[in-house]
Amino acid sequence: ATGTASPVEPARFVLGPGVTVSGTLVAPRDAPADESDPVRFAGLVVQARPDGALAGEAPPFAARADLTGAFVLEGLAPGTYRIEVRVSGYEHVVRRAIPAPVRDVRLVMRALASIRGRVTDLAGAPAPSAEVRLAGSGVWPARAYPVQPDGSFAIEDIPGGVYELRAHDGSRVAEPIAPLVLRPGASRDVQLFVGPGLALRGSVVDAASGRALEGAEVLAAEDALSTDVRAQRTDTNGAFTFTGLLRRPHQLSARARG
């Protein structure tokens, strides 16, 4: 075969002066002395991506913090950037619209907290079939966690904040622990005791005809700023039953198609 090769134009890259973003990884102001040492942050990776619609597609600029927690991101084009640190054991840190060049950016590194505990009945026997639920300022909506055969449970990687901790075991229920205040990096030990809960029964009917409404969604929540909202659908007789409720006022609401 014969042919004529087409010349390939060489690629040209025009380089302009780059700028830097520098700063420091720091502990919260109220952190204990043993958690404020900047050596804890040595080696953590700080990333920068240009702000904008295509920011997630651009490869990041990256730098590691030194023994003082300081970092320098070099070779950036002038503009605004999203700076972030994502590392196990700490809350995800994001700062947006950071102008480049800039100095003395402070990124506060808040350690994640944990809860360890045990669920038992009122006599102290383990409740392995129980479910623990946590909700609050850093966890929403509520998340459920299993209990081990000995009744123990562990919840890791919780942002510092104010929470409510509950436990249910079928028709049994524990008095919630609230407010449960978790300082960043703290580890709390708790115990929940499940005992007999109350039942709430009722029905949903058509307002005009009184006909039972099957499949209506019913919500039950404690008559306060509760994190524990139950939901179920009515049966063929329009009936519903909630079990494992605490002895306190509840609010009901129902919704049906049409």
PDB file of C-alpha atoms in Angstrom:
ATOM      1  CA  ALA A   1       0.000   0.000   0.000  1.00  0.00           C
ATOM      2  CA  THR A   2       1.168   3.460  -0.733  1.00  0.00           C
ATOM      3  CA  GLY A   3       0.084   6.797   0.654  1.00  0.00           C
ATOM      4  CA  THR A   4       1.140  10.223   1.742  1.00  0.00           C
ATOM      5  CA  ALA A   5       1.609  10.941   5.431  1.00  0.00           C
ATOM      6  CA  SER A   6      -0.085  14.093   6.708  1.00  0.00           C
ATOM      7  CA  PRO A   7       2.095  16.322   8.855  1.00  0.00           C
ATOM      8  CA  VAL A   8       1.033  16.555  12.497  1.00  0.00           C
ATOM      9  CA  GLU A   9       1.049  20.000  14.022  1.00  0.00           C
ATOM     10  CA  PRO A  10       3.026  20.035  17.280  1.00  0.00           C
ATOM     11  CA  ALA A  11       0.998  20.875  20.405  1.00  0.00           C
ATOM     12  CA  ARG A  12       1.817  24.241  21.942  1.00  0.00           C
ATOM     13  CA  PHE A  13       1.252  25.036  25.607  1.00  0.00           C
ATOM     14  CA  VAL A  14       1.452  28.645  26.713  1.00  0.00           C
ATOM     15  CA  LEU A  15       2.488  28.866  30.358  1.00  0.00           C
ATOM     16  CA  GLY A  16       1.660  31.904  32.473  1.00  0.00           C
ATOM     17  CA  PRO A  17       2.667  32.710  36.008  1.00  0.00           C
ATOM     18  CA  GLY A  18       0.938  30.484  38.562  1.00  0.00           C
ATOM     19  CA  VAL A  19      -0.436  31.573  41.912  1.00  0.00           C
ATOM     20  CA  THR A  20      -0.650  29.848  45.284  1.00  0.00           C
ATOM     21  CA  VAL A  21      -3.208  29.136  47.976  1.00  0.00           C
ATOM     22  CA  SER A  22      -1.659  28.582  51.374  1.00  0.00           C
ATOM     23  CA  GLY A  23      -3.097  27.944  54.789  1.00  0.00           C
ATOM     24  CA  THR A  24      -3.142  25.767  57.880  1.00  0.00           C
ATOM     25  CA  LEU A  25      -5.113  22.824  59.221  1.00  0.00           C
ATOM     26  CA  VAL A  26      -6.167  23.652  62.777  1.00  0.00           C
ATOM     27  CA  ALA A  27      -8.136  22.019  65.601  1.00  0.00           C
ATOM     28  CA  PRO A  28     -11.351  23.601  66.950  1.00  0.00           C
ATOM     29  CA  ARG A  29     -10.765  26.316  69.524  1.00  0.00           C
ATOM     30  CA  ASP A  30     -12.356  24.271  72.299  1.00  0.00           C
ATOM     31  CA  ALA A  31     -10.372  21.110  71.535  1.00  0.00           C
ATOM     32  CA  PRO A  32      -8.390  19.593  74.434  1.00  0.00           C
ATOM     33  CA  ALA A  33      -4.638  20.157  74.437  1.00  0.00           C
ATOM     34  CA  ASP A  34      -3.892  16.581  73.332  1.00  0.00           C
ATOM     35  CA  GLU A  35      -6.069  17.062  70.233  1.00  0.00           C
ATOM     36  CA  SER A  36      -4.709  20.490  69.277  1.00  0.00           C
ATOM     37  CA  ASP A  37      -1.186  19.420  68.329  1.00  0.00           C
ATOM     38  CA  PRO A  38      -0.790  20.263  64.602  1.00  0.00           C
ATOM     39  CA  VAL A  39       1.426  17.187  64.156  1.00  0.00           C
ATOM     40  CA  ARG A  40      -1.886  15.259  64.097  1.00  0.00           C
ATOM     41  CA  PHE A  41      -2.556  16.811  60.686  1.00  0.00           C
ATOM     42  CA  ALA A  42       0.880  16.183  59.151  1.00  0.00           C
ATOM     43  CA  GLY A  43       0.574  14.370  55.834  1.00  0.00           C
ATOM     44  CA  LEU A  44      -3.144  15.042  55.339  1.00  0.00           C
ATOM     45  CA  VAL A  45      -3.978  15.895  51.725  1.00  0.00           C
ATOM     46  CA  VAL A  46      -5.588  19.227  50.846  1.00  0.00           C
ATOM     47  CA  GLN A  47      -7.203  19.454  47.400  1.00  0.00           C
ATOM     48  CA  ALA A  48      -8.304  22.410  45.278  1.00  0.00           C
ATOM     49  CA  ARG A  49     -10.596  22.391  42.243  1.00  0.00           C
ATOM     50  CA  PRO A  50     -11.753  25.391  40.219  1.00  0.00           C
ATOM     51  CA  ASP A  51     -15.219  26.621  41.154  1.00  0.00           C
ATOM     52  CA  GLY A  52     -17.905  26.285  38.511  1.00  0.00           C
ATOM     53  CA  ALA A  53     -20.054  23.790  36.640  1.00  0.00           C
ATOM     54  CA  LEU A  54     -17.081  21.694  35.503  1.00  0.00           C
ATOM     55  CA  ALA A  55     -15.268  21.776  38.843  1.00  0.00           C
ATOM     56  CA  GLY A  56     -15.968  18.114  39.548  1.00  0.00           C
ATOM     57  CA  GLU A  57     -14.444  17.046  36.227  1.00  0.00           C
ATOM     58  CA  ALA A  58     -11.184  18.939  36.604  1.00  0.00           C
ATOM     59  CA  PRO A  59      -8.225  17.097  38.139  1.00  0.00           C
ATOM     60  CA  PRO A  60      -7.473  18.547  41.565  1.00  0.00           C
ATOM     61  CA  PHE A  61      -4.409  20.401  42.700  1.00  0.00           C
ATOM     62  CA  ALA A  62      -3.140  18.739  45.868  1.00  0.00           C
ATOM     63  CA  ALA A  63      -0.633  19.280  48.665  1.00  0.00           C
ATOM     64  CA  ARG A  64       0.192  17.605  51.972  1.00  0.00           C
ATOM     65  CA  ALA A  65       0.239  19.416  55.290  1.00  0.00           C
ATOM     66  CA  ASP A  66       3.597  19.617  57.058  1.00  0.00           C
ATOM     67  CA  LEU A  67       4.399  19.052  60.742  1.00  0.00           C
ATOM     68  CA  THR A  68       2.873  22.430  61.639  1.00  0.00           C
ATOM     69  CA  GLY A  69      -0.336  21.729  59.722  1.00  0.00           C
ATOM     70  CA  ALA A  70       0.636  24.216  56.993  1.00  0.00           C
ATOM     71  CA  PHE A  71       0.004  23.543  53.296  1.00  0.00           C
ATOM     72  CA  VAL A  72       0.780  25.321  50.007  1.00  0.00           C
ATOM     73  CA  LEU A  73      -1.094  24.656  46.757  1.00  0.00           C
ATOM     74  CA  GLU A  74       1.080  25.876  43.888  1.00  0.00           C
ATOM     75  CA  GLY A  75       0.726  26.439  40.162  1.00  0.00           C
ATOM     76  CA  LEU A  76      -2.920  27.513  40.190  1.00  0.00           C
ATOM     77  CA  ALA A  77      -4.406  29.825  37.595  1.00  0.00           C
ATOM     78  CA  PRO A  78      -5.945  32.995  39.053  1.00  0.00           C
ATOM     79  CA  GLY A  79      -9.598  32.468  39.948  1.00  0.00           C
ATOM     80  CA  THR A  80     -11.766  30.947  42.671  1.00  0.00           C
ATOM     81  CA  TYR A  81     -11.437  27.427  44.024  1.00  0.00           C
ATOM     82  CA  ARG A  82     -13.162  24.820  46.172  1.00  0.00           C
ATOM     83  CA  ILE A  83     -10.746  23.669  48.876  1.00  0.00           C
ATOM     84  CA  GLU A  84     -11.445  20.409  50.673  1.00  0.00           C
ATOM     85  CA  VAL A  85      -9.985  17.801  52.974  1.00  0.00           C
ATOM     86  CA  ARG A  86     -11.548  14.337  53.053  1.00  0.00           C
ATOM     87  CA  VAL A  87      -9.854  11.909  55.416  1.00  0.00           C
ATOM     88  CA  SER A  88     -10.972   9.062  57.669  1.00  0.00           C
ATOM     89  CA  GLY A  89     -11.604  10.066  61.263  1.00  0.00           C
ATOM     90  CA  TYR A  90     -12.492  13.701  60.529  1.00  0.00           C
ATOM     91  CA  GLU A  91     -15.508  15.588  59.253  1.00  0.00           C
ATOM     92  CA  HIS A  92     -15.393  16.375  55.532  1.00  0.00           C
ATOM     93  CA  VAL A  93     -14.090  19.954  55.262  1.00  0.00           C
ATOM     94  CA  VAL A  94     -15.157  22.102  52.281  1.00  0.00           C
ATOM     95  CA  ARG A  95     -14.490  25.801  51.678  1.00  0.00           C
ATOM     96  CA  ARG A  96     -15.956  27.316  48.527  1.00  0.00           C
ATOM     97  CA  ALA A  97     -15.216  30.459  46.531  1.00  0.00           C
ATOM     98  CA  ILE A  98     -11.643  30.750  47.838  1.00  0.00           C
ATOM     99  CA  PRO A  99      -9.840  33.357  45.689  1.00  0.00           C
ATOM    100  CA  ALA A 100      -6.404  32.574  44.309  1.00  0.00           C
ATOM    101  CA  PRO A 101      -3.899  33.847  45.178  1.00  0.00           C
ATOM    102  CA  VAL A 102      -4.591  33.896  48.920  1.00  0.00           C
ATOM    103  CA  ARG A 103      -2.727  33.224  52.142  1.00  0.00           C
ATOM    104  CA  ASP A 104      -3.657  32.121  55.662  1.00  0.00           C
ATOM    105  CA  VAL A 105      -6.680  29.956  54.822  1.00  0.00           C
ATOM    106  CA  ARG A 106      -7.670  28.190  58.043  1.00  0.00           C
ATOM    107  CA  LEU A 107      -9.350  24.798  57.719  1.00  0.00           C
ATOM    108  CA  VAL A 108     -10.840  23.553  61.004  1.00  0.00           C
ATOM    109  CA  MET A 109     -10.429  19.785  61.403  1.00  0.00           C
ATOM    110  CA  ARG A 110     -13.133  18.325  63.630  1.00  0.00           C
ATOM    111  CA  ALA A 111     -12.571  14.737  64.692  1.00  0.00           C
ATOM    112  CA  LEU A 112     -15.545  12.389  64.382  1.00  0.00           C
ATOM    113  CA  ALA A 113     -17.170  11.085  67.542  1.00  0.00           C
ATOM    114  CA  SER A 114     -18.425   7.614  68.455  1.00  0.00           C
ATOM    115  CA  ILE A 115     -21.007   5.952  70.693  1.00  0.00           C
ATOM    116  CA  ARG A 116     -20.682   2.535  72.268  1.00  0.00           C
ATOM    117  CA  GLY A 117     -23.356   0.973  74.360  1.00  0.00           C
ATOM    118  CA  ARG A 118     -25.580  -1.935  75.285  1.00  0.00           C
ATOM    119  CA  VAL A 119     -29.300  -2.636  75.039  1.00  0.00           C
ATOM    120  CA  THR A 120     -30.849  -4.815  77.750  1.00  0.00           C
ATOM    121  CA  ASP A 121     -34.272  -5.503  79.214  1.00  0.00           C
ATOM    122  CA  LEU A 122     -35.267  -4.133  82.596  1.00  0.00           C
ATOM    123  CA  ALA A 123     -33.698  -7.169  84.298  1.00  0.00           C
ATOM    124  CA  GLY A 124     -30.342  -6.659  82.572  1.00  0.00           C
ATOM    125  CA  ALA A 125     -30.617  -9.456  79.979  1.00  0.00           C
ATOM    126  CA  PRO A 126     -29.296  -8.618  76.483  1.00  0.00           C
ATOM    127  CA  ALA A 127     -31.793  -7.569  73.811  1.00  0.00           C
ATOM    128  CA  PRO A 128     -30.073  -8.848  70.634  1.00  0.00           C
ATOM    129  CA  SER A 129     -33.108  -8.304  68.398  1.00  0.00           C
ATOM    130  CA  ALA A 130     -33.309  -4.598  69.265  1.00  0.00           C
ATOM    131  CA  GLU A 131     -32.589  -1.787  66.824  1.00  0.00           C
ATOM    132  CA  VAL A 132     -30.847   1.443  67.814  1.00  0.00           C
ATOM    133  CA  ARG A 133     -31.679   4.693  66.029  1.00  0.00           C
ATOM    134  CA  LEU A 134     -29.660   7.912  66.077  1.00  0.00           C
ATOM    135  CA  ALA A 135     -30.731  11.333  64.812  1.00  0.00           C
ATOM    136  CA  GLY A 136     -29.584  14.880  65.393  1.00  0.00           C
ATOM    137  CA  SER A 137     -27.629  17.820  64.079  1.00  0.00           C
ATOM    138  CA  GLY A 138     -25.104  15.725  62.132  1.00  0.00           C
ATOM    139  CA  VAL A 139     -27.252  12.683  61.278  1.00  0.00           C
ATOM    140  CA  TRP A 140     -30.570  13.286  59.530  1.00  0.00           C
ATOM    141  CA  PRO A 141     -32.825  11.536  58.741  1.00  0.00           C
ATOM    142  CA  ALA A 142     -32.476   9.035  61.581  1.00  0.00           C
ATOM    143  CA  ARG A 143     -30.202   6.042  60.952  1.00  0.00           C
ATOM    144  CA  ALA A 144     -30.724   2.548  62.307  1.00  0.00           C
ATOM    145  CA  TYR A 145     -27.940   0.363  63.721  1.00  0.00           C
ATOM    146  CA  PRO A 146     -28.017  -3.352  64.628  1.00  0.00           C
ATOM    147  CA  VAL A 147     -27.360  -4.809  68.061  1.00  0.00           C
ATOM    148  CA  GLN A 148     -24.966  -7.719  68.623  1.00  0.00           C
ATOM    149  CA  PRO A 149     -25.990 -11.003  70.351  1.00  0.00           C
ATOM    150  CA  ASP A 150     -24.654  -9.695  73.664  1.00  0.00           C
ATOM    151  CA  GLY A 151     -26.751  -6.530  73.322  1.00  0.00           C
ATOM    152  CA  SER A 152     -23.797  -4.304  72.447  1.00  0.00           C
ATOM    153  CA  PHE A 153     -23.642  -1.794  69.620  1.00  0.00           C
ATOM    154  CA  ALA A 154     -21.153   0.710  68.212  1.00  0.00           C
ATOM    155  CA  ILE A 155     -21.775   3.819  66.126  1.00  0.00           C
ATOM    156  CA  GLU A 156     -18.685   5.350  64.546  1.00  0.00           C
ATOM    157  CA  ASP A 157     -17.868   8.474  62.526  1.00  0.00           C
ATOM    158  CA  ILE A 158     -20.460  10.835  64.016  1.00  0.00           C
ATOM    159  CA  PRO A 159     -20.025  14.589  63.518  1.00  0.00           C
ATOM    160  CA  GLY A 160     -19.985  16.522  66.763  1.00  0.00           C
ATOM    161  CA  GLY A 161     -23.387  17.907  67.746  1.00  0.00           C
ATOM    162  CA  VAL A 162     -26.594  17.265  69.674  1.00  0.00           C
ATOM    163  CA  TYR A 163     -28.437  13.958  69.178  1.00  0.00           C
ATOM    164  CA  GLU A 164     -31.235  11.688  70.311  1.00  0.00           C
ATOM    165  CA  LEU A 165     -30.570   7.964  70.768  1.00  0.00           C
ATOM    166  CA  ARG A 166     -33.435   5.447  70.864  1.00  0.00           C
ATOM    167  CA  ALA A 167     -33.924   1.685  70.949  1.00  0.00           C
ATOM    168  CA  HIS A 168     -36.870  -0.491  69.892  1.00  0.00           C
ATOM    169  CA  ASP A 169     -37.311  -4.219  70.252  1.00  0.00           C
ATOM    170  CA  GLY A 170     -40.629  -5.234  68.744  1.00  0.00           C
ATOM    171  CA  SER A 171     -43.288  -3.993  71.146  1.00  0.00           C
ATOM    172  CA  ARG A 172     -40.647  -3.020  73.699  1.00  0.00           C
ATOM    173  CA  VAL A 173     -39.126   0.441  73.773  1.00  0.00           C
ATOM    174  CA  ALA A 174     -36.421   2.303  75.687  1.00  0.00           C
ATOM    175  CA  GLU A 175     -36.614   5.788  77.101  1.00  0.00           C
ATOM    176  CA  PRO A 176     -34.522   7.878  74.663  1.00  0.00           C
ATOM    177  CA  ILE A 177     -31.239   9.483  75.648  1.00  0.00           C
ATOM    178  CA  ALA A 178     -31.660  13.148  74.764  1.00  0.00           C
ATOM    179  CA  PRO A 179     -30.073  15.551  74.473  1.00  0.00           C
ATOM    180  CA  LEU A 180     -26.939  13.522  73.804  1.00  0.00           C
ATOM    181  CA  VAL A 181     -24.159  16.064  73.310  1.00  0.00           C
ATOM    182  CA  LEU A 182     -21.134  14.786  71.404  1.00  0.00           C
ATOM    183  CA  ARG A 183     -17.982  16.863  71.330  1.00  0.00           C
ATOM    184  CA  PRO A 184     -15.835  16.372  68.206  1.00  0.00           C
ATOM    185  CA  GLY A 185     -13.631  13.326  68.751  1.00  0.00           C
ATOM    186  CA  ALA A 186     -15.505  12.220  71.870  1.00  0.00           C
ATOM    187  CA  SER A 187     -16.416   8.620  72.676  1.00  0.00           C
ATOM    188  CA  ARG A 188     -19.544   8.086  74.775  1.00  0.00           C
ATOM    189  CA  ASP A 189     -20.634   4.953  76.617  1.00  0.00           C
ATOM    190  CA  VAL A 190     -24.390   4.536  77.115  1.00  0.00           C
ATOM    191  CA  GLN A 191     -26.957   1.937  78.143  1.00  0.00           C
ATOM    192  CA  LEU A 192     -30.550   1.603  76.956  1.00  0.00           C
ATOM    193  CA  PHE A 193     -33.212  -0.423  78.789  1.00  0.00           C
ATOM    194  CA  VAL A 194     -36.180  -1.710  76.781  1.00  0.00           C
ATOM    195  CA  GLY A 195     -39.472  -2.333  78.528  1.00  0.00           C
ATOM    196  CA  PRO A 196     -43.103  -2.868  77.548  1.00  0.00           C
ATOM    197  CA  GLY A 197     -44.379  -0.191  75.208  1.00  0.00           C
ATOM    198  CA  LEU A 198     -47.916   0.985  74.598  1.00  0.00           C
ATOM    199  CA  ALA A 199     -50.142   0.361  71.569  1.00  0.00           C
ATOM    200  CA  LEU A 200     -52.208   2.844  69.595  1.00  0.00           C
ATOM    201  CA  ARG A 201     -54.972   1.493  67.365  1.00  0.00           C
ATOM    202  CA  GLY A 202     -57.375   3.225  65.034  1.00  0.00           C
ATOM    203  CA  SER A 203     -58.851   3.360  61.563  1.00  0.00           C
ATOM    204  CA  VAL A 204     -58.990   5.661  58.558  1.00  0.00           C
ATOM    205  CA  VAL A 205     -62.357   6.269  56.870  1.00  0.00           C
ATOM    206  CA  ASP A 206     -63.798   8.376  54.091  1.00  0.00           C
ATOM    207  CA  ALA A 207     -65.194  11.585  55.615  1.00  0.00           C
ATOM    208  CA  ALA A 208     -68.344  11.599  53.497  1.00  0.00           C
ATOM    209  CA  SER A 209     -69.357   7.939  53.380  1.00  0.00           C
ATOM    210  CA  GLY A 210     -67.602   6.475  56.423  1.00  0.00           C
ATOM    211  CA  ARG A 211     -66.131   3.763  54.150  1.00  0.00           C
ATOM    212  CA  ALA A 212     -62.900   2.187  55.391  1.00  0.00           C
ATOM    213  CA  LEU A 213     -59.864   3.271  53.395  1.00  0.00           C
ATOM    214  CA  GLU A 214     -57.391   0.488  52.640  1.00  0.00           C
ATOM    215  CA  GLY A 215     -53.758   1.394  51.943  1.00  0.00           C
ATOM    216  CA  ALA A 216     -53.877   4.840  53.558  1.00  0.00           C
ATOM    217  CA  GLU A 217     -50.528   5.969  54.984  1.00  0.00           C
ATOM    218  CA  VAL A 218     -50.629   6.805  58.686  1.00  0.00           C
ATOM    219  CA  LEU A 219     -47.820   8.621  60.504  1.00  0.00           C
ATOM    220  CA  ALA A 220     -47.406   8.655  64.290  1.00  0.00           C
ATOM    221  CA  ALA A 221     -44.961  10.934  66.093  1.00  0.00           C
ATOM    222  CA  GLU A 222     -44.544  12.084  69.646  1.00  0.00           C
ATOM    223  CA  ASP A 223     -46.246  15.433  70.059  1.00  0.00           C
ATOM    224  CA  ALA A 224     -42.974  17.390  70.137  1.00  0.00           C
ATOM    225  CA  LEU A 225     -39.893  17.857  67.969  1.00  0.00           C
ATOM    226  CA  SER A 226     -39.504  14.093  67.767  1.00  0.00           C
ATOM    227  CA  THR A 227     -36.968  12.260  65.642  1.00  0.00           C
ATOM    228  CA  ASP A 228     -39.008   9.047  65.919  1.00  0.00           C
ATOM    229  CA  VAL A 229     -41.733   9.043  63.270  1.00  0.00           C
ATOM    230  CA  ARG A 230     -43.513   5.732  62.566  1.00  0.00           C
ATOM    231  CA  ALA A 231     -45.321   4.964  59.319  1.00  0.00           C
ATOM    232  CA  GLN A 232     -47.618   2.174  58.175  1.00  0.00           C
ATOM    233  CA  ARG A 233     -50.512   1.531  55.788  1.00  0.00           C
ATOM    234  CA  THR A 234     -54.025   0.554  56.761  1.00  0.00           C
ATOM    235  CA  ASP A 235     -55.354  -2.959  56.141  1.00  0.00           C
ATOM    236  CA  THR A 236     -58.486  -3.977  54.242  1.00  0.00           C
ATOM    237  CA  ASN A 237     -60.609  -2.691  57.135  1.00  0.00           C
ATOM    238  CA  GLY A 238     -58.839   0.678  57.177  1.00  0.00           C
ATOM    239  CA  ALA A 239     -57.252  -0.270  60.499  1.00  0.00           C
ATOM    240  CA  PHE A 240     -53.773   0.481  61.818  1.00  0.00           C
ATOM    241  CA  THR A 241     -51.858  -0.451  64.983  1.00  0.00           C
ATOM    242  CA  PHE A 242     -48.671   1.117  66.329  1.00  0.00           C
ATOM    243  CA  THR A 243     -46.843  -0.763  69.073  1.00  0.00           C
ATOM    244  CA  GLY A 244     -43.816  -0.021  71.212  1.00  0.00           C
ATOM    245  CA  LEU A 245     -44.795   3.580  71.940  1.00  0.00           C
ATOM    246  CA  LEU A 246     -43.688   5.626  74.916  1.00  0.00           C
ATOM    247  CA  ARG A 247     -46.267   6.902  77.407  1.00  0.00           C
ATOM    248  CA  ARG A 248     -46.657  10.454  76.103  1.00  0.00           C
ATOM    249  CA  PRO A 249     -48.938  12.391  73.729  1.00  0.00           C
ATOM    250  CA  HIS A 250     -48.670  11.494  70.050  1.00  0.00           C
ATOM    251  CA  GLN A 251     -49.714  13.212  66.868  1.00  0.00           C
ATOM    252  CA  LEU A 252     -51.341  11.249  64.028  1.00  0.00           C
ATOM    253  CA  SER A 253     -51.734  12.155  60.388  1.00  0.00           C
ATOM    254  CA  ALA A 254     -53.193  10.194  57.465  1.00  0.00           C
ATOM    255  CA  ARG A 255     -52.967  10.443  53.722  1.00  0.00           C
ATOM    256  CA  ALA A 256     -54.820   8.473  51.046  1.00  0.00           C
ATOM    257  CA  ARG A 257     -54.978   8.663  47.262  1.00  0.00           C
ATOM    258  CA  GLY A 258     -57.656  11.099  46.144  1.00  0.00           C
TER     259      GLY A 258
END
